[in-house]
Structure formats: C-alpha cells, structure tokens
C-alpha positions as MATLAB code, in Angstrom:
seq = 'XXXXXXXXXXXXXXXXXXXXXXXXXXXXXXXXXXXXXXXXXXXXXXXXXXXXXXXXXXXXXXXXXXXXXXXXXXXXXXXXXXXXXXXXXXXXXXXXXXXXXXXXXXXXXXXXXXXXXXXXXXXXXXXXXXXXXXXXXXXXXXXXXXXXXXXXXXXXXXXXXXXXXXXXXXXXXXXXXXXXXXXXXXXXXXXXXXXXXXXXXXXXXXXXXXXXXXXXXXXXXXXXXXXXXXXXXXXXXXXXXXXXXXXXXXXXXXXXXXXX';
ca = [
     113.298  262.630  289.512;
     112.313  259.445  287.974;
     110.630  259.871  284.282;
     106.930  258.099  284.553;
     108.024  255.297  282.057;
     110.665  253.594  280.933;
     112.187  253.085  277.615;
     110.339  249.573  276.736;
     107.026  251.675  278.169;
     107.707  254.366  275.634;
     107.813  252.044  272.816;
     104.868  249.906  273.745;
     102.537  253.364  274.242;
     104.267  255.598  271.368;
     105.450  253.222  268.787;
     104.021  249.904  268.934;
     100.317  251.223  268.457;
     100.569  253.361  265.652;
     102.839  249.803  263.864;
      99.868  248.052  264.278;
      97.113  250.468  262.860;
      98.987  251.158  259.873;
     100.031  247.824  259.166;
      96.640  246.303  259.619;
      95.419  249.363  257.256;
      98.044  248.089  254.668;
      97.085  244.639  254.660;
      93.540  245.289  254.482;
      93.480  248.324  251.769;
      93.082  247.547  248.352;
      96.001  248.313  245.912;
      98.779  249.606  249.086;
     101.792  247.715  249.013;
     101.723  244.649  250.841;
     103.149  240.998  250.503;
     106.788  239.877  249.558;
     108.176  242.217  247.487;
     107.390  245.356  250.149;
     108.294  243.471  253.229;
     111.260  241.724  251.949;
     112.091  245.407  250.718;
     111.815  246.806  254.169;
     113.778  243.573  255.797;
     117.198  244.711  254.162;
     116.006  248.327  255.348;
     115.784  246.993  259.110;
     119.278  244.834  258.289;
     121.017  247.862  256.962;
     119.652  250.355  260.161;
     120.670  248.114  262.369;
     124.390  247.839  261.533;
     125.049  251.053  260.155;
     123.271  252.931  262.733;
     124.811  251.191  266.137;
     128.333  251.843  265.839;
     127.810  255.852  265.092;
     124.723  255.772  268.281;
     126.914  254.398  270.314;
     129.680  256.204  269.638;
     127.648  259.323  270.542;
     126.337  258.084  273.844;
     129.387  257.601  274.887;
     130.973  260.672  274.006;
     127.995  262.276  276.090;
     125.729  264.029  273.192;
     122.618  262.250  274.590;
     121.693  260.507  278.218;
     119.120  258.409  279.718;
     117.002  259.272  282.924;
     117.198  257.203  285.779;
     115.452  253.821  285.789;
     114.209  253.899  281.817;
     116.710  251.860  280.871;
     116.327  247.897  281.275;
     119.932  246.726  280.069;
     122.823  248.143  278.066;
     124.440  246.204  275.378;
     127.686  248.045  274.252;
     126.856  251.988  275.659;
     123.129  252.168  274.362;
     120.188  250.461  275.994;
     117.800  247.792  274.626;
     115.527  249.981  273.701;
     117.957  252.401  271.660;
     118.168  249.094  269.683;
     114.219  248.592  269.167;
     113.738  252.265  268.075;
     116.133  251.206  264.944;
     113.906  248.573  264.094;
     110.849  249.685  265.154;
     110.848  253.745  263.555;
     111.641  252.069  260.023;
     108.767  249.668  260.653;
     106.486  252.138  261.092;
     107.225  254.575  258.528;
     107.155  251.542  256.048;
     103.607  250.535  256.874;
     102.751  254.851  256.438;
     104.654  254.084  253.248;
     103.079  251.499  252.290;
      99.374  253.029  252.413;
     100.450  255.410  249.449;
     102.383  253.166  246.924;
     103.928  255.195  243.895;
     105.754  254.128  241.050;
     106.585  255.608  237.750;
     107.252  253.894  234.327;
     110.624  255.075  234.121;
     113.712  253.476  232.811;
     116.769  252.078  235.629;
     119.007  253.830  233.031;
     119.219  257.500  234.094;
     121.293  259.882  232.698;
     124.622  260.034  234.196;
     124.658  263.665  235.007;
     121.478  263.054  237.435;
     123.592  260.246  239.155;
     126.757  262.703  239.278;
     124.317  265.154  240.573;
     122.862  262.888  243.383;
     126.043  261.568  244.269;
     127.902  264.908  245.089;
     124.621  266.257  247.032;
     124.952  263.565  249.462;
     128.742  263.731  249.750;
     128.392  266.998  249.999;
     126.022  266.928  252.886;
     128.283  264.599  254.412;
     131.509  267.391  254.016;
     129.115  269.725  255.642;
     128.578  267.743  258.620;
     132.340  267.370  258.570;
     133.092  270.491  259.074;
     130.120  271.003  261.790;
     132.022  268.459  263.745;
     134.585  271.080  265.004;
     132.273  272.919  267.117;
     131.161  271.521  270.495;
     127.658  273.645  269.571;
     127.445  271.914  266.202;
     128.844  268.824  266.860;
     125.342  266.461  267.118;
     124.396  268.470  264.127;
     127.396  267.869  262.611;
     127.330  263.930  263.167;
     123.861  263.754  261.649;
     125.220  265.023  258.301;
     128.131  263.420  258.261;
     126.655  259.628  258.990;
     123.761  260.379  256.504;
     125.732  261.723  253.504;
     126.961  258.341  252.280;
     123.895  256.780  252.335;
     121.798  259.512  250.339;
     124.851  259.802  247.815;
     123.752  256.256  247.645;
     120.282  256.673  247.021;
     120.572  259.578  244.893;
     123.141  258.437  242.307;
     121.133  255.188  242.011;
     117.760  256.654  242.084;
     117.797  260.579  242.072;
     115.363  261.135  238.465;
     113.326  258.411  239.890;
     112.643  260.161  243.487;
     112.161  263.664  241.772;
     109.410  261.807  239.348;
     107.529  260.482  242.609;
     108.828  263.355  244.963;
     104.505  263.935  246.316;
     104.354  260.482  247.435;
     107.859  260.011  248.891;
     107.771  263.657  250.731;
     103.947  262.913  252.311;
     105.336  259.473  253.318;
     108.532  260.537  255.027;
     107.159  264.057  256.764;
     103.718  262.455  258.269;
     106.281  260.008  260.069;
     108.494  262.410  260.631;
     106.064  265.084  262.427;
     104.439  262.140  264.266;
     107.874  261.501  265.371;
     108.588  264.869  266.464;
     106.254  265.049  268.914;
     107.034  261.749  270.693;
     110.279  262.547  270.845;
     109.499  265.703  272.230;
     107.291  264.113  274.574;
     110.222  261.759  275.547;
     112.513  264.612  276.313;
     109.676  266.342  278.684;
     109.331  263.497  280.388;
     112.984  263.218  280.897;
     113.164  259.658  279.392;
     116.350  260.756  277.639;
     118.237  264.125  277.462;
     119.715  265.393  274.673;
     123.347  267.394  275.791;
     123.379  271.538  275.545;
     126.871  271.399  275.041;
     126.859  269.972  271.913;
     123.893  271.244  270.129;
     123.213  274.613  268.988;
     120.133  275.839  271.226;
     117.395  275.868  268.245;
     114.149  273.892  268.617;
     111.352  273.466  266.948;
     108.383  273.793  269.054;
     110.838  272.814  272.142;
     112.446  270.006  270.308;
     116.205  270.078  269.402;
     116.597  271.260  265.597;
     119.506  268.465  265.870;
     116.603  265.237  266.657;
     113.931  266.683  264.267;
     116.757  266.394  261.700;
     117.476  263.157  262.919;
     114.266  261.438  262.461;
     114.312  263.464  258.893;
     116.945  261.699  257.324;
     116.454  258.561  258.826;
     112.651  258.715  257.483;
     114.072  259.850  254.411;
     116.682  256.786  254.719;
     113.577  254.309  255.035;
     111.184  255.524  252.562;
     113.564  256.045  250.119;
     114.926  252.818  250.055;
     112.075  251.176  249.718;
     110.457  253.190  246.673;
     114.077  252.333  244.942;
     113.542  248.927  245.612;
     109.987  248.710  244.237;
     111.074  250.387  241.240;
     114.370  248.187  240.713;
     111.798  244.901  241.239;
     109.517  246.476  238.733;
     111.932  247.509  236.333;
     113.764  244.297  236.354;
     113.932  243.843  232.394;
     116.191  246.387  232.136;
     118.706  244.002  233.994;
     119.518  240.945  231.912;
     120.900  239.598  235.110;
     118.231  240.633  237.920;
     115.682  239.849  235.263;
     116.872  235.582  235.072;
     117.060  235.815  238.686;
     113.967  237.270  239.154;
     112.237  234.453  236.354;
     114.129  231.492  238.016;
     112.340  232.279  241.263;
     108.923  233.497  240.258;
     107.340  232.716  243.631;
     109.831  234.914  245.535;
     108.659  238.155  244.636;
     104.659  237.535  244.029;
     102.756  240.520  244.248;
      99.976  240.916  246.330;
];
C-alpha cells in the first residue's frame, strides 16, 4: 500500500510550518534571541549535523535498521533519500527557533573547575561504551547505535560546558523536550502512515505511546545535540573576555557578532 504522502510532503505539512511560526515569533518577540550571533550559532549546528550525521544514517539504512515505503522517496543520494537529508537540517532549525523564544544565560565564568569537565567528559564517553556494548544484540542494536554516535559529541559538550548547562538546566530541558515531544508524534505519525519503517529485528519492542523507544531517543539526543550547542555558544560569545584571544578577534570585527 502506498503511504498518502511522500517524504518532501511530510516535511512541507509537519516541519516546514511549525519553522515558520516560531521563527517569525523569534524575530518579532522582544528580548528572544535573534540576529547574528544566534543564527550564525545555529549555522555551524546545521554544518556539524550534516556531516557527522550522514555517514552513521546511512550506514544504518543500509544495514536495514530503517526503510522507506513505496513512492515517498523522490531520489537517493548515497543509501538515504533527499529528504533524510532535509530532516538534518530542517529538525535543528526548528528546535533553534523553539530555542530561541526562551534565551538563558548565566554570568558564569568559561573557567570551570576541572573536575566538572572530567565529570562531563566520562558521562558522554561513557554513554558512548554503553551503546557499544548494545551493538552486539540484533534487539539492541538501533539502540545501541544511538548511544554510541551521540557519546562523543555530549563528552564534547559536557567537558566544555557541563557547570554552565546545570546553571541553565530549566531553560535548556523546556527547549529540547517541547521539540522533542512535538517530534514524537510526527514521527509517530510518519510510521502509521507507513512513510518509513523502523526494523523489528533490530530494536527491542518498547514504544512509547506506539513509537519505538529507539526514535524517541533519537530525536532526544539530537534535540539535546542542537540546543545545547547553541546555549554554549551564546555563553562562549558572551563570555569572550575571559579569552585574550577570542576576545581581539571578537573587537577586530565588532560588526560580526552585533546583537539584536
């Protein structure tokens, strides 16, 4: 049976919308995060999902963990479709401009303690060895590739940034689980429909509310990923004097990072 729309049809009734609304809400409300400094904050975000998420999406759709219904899919570059591709540019788009609505920031120092950065660091390597050792079972294997791709990047995060999230942890955890729930359902709505289907073989059976535990933890970490990165960013910018070097940088170009 054919699913009623397409990939590209999914996007423009799911995800484009909702891009709009919020990002005309953050260009029009007073004090939200808009201008250079944001956008040019979630440009590197859209940069970075884009390379480090194609090679491991890929790799998955062609070791058979996920499928597309018949006629969704437009063209194929590599093993995932053109709109596999859109969704990584698109999601972090969108949970920027939810982001964006609620800006936080704290007047805290870039120089942590170096326990907390020890501490962030092994959590996300840690999560990664976790999803390393998921990968030996077929039934934990998607599961298991979540973790394992997303541990480097929050041992990033964390060791950079970890006192800093905790500080702002209200704002960052309402702006990455509104996304994330919103999300959800889509992609649960997307599965119903058949417009992709995610593999029994190599997931464990859970859902929540009829959605694979493995793609609600999916768009999780990746909405953590986005949201994240961005709040680090803001607070680097703002907290540029405590970089000699990022500070002369920052005064030799004074029009590249104007706030709104």
């Amino acid at each position: 049976m054919t699913p009623p729309l397409s990939y590209l049809e999914f996007h423009a009734l799911f995800i484009l919308p909702p891009i709009f609304l919020l990002g005309w809400l953050a260009h029009r409300r007073s004090g939200a995060w808009w201008g250079r400094r944001p956008l040019s904050g979630l440009g590197i975000i859209l940069v970075l999902a884009v390379v480090y998420t194609t090679p491991w999406d890929n790799l998955l759709i062609d070791v058979g963990v996920w499928w597309y219904g018949d006629g969704v899919v437009v063209a194929t570059i590599w093993h995932a479709p053109v709109g596999e591709y859109l969704f990584f540019v698109l999601q972090p788009i969108l949970t920027a401009f939810f982001l964006f609505l609620f800006p936080t920031s704290h007047d805290l120092s870039l120089r942590i303690p170096a326990s907390h950065r020890f501490l962030g660091a092994v959590g996300g390597l840690g999560l990664g060895a976790v999803g390393w050792f998921l990968l030996g079972s077929s039934s934990t294997f998607y599961m298991g590739a979540i973790l394992l791709w997303a541990g480097p990047i929050l041992a990033i995060q964390w060791a950079f940034g970890l006192t800093y999230l905790w500080r702002v942890r209200r704002r960052v955890a309402l702006a990455i689980l509104v996304p994330s729930v919103y999300l959800w359902i889509v992609d649960r709505i997307a599965i119903g429909m058949g417009i992709w289907v995610i593999s029994e073989e190599y997931t464990t059976g859970y859902t929540l509310f009829g959605l694979p535990i493995e793609e609600a933890t999916f768009f999780l970490v990746t909405n953590i990923f986005v949201v994240q990165g961005i709040v680090l960013y803001m607070w680097l910018l703002d907290r540029a004097s405590d970089v000699p070097a990022l500070a002369g940088a920052l005064e030799r170009t004074p029009v590249a990072f104007d706030a709104r």
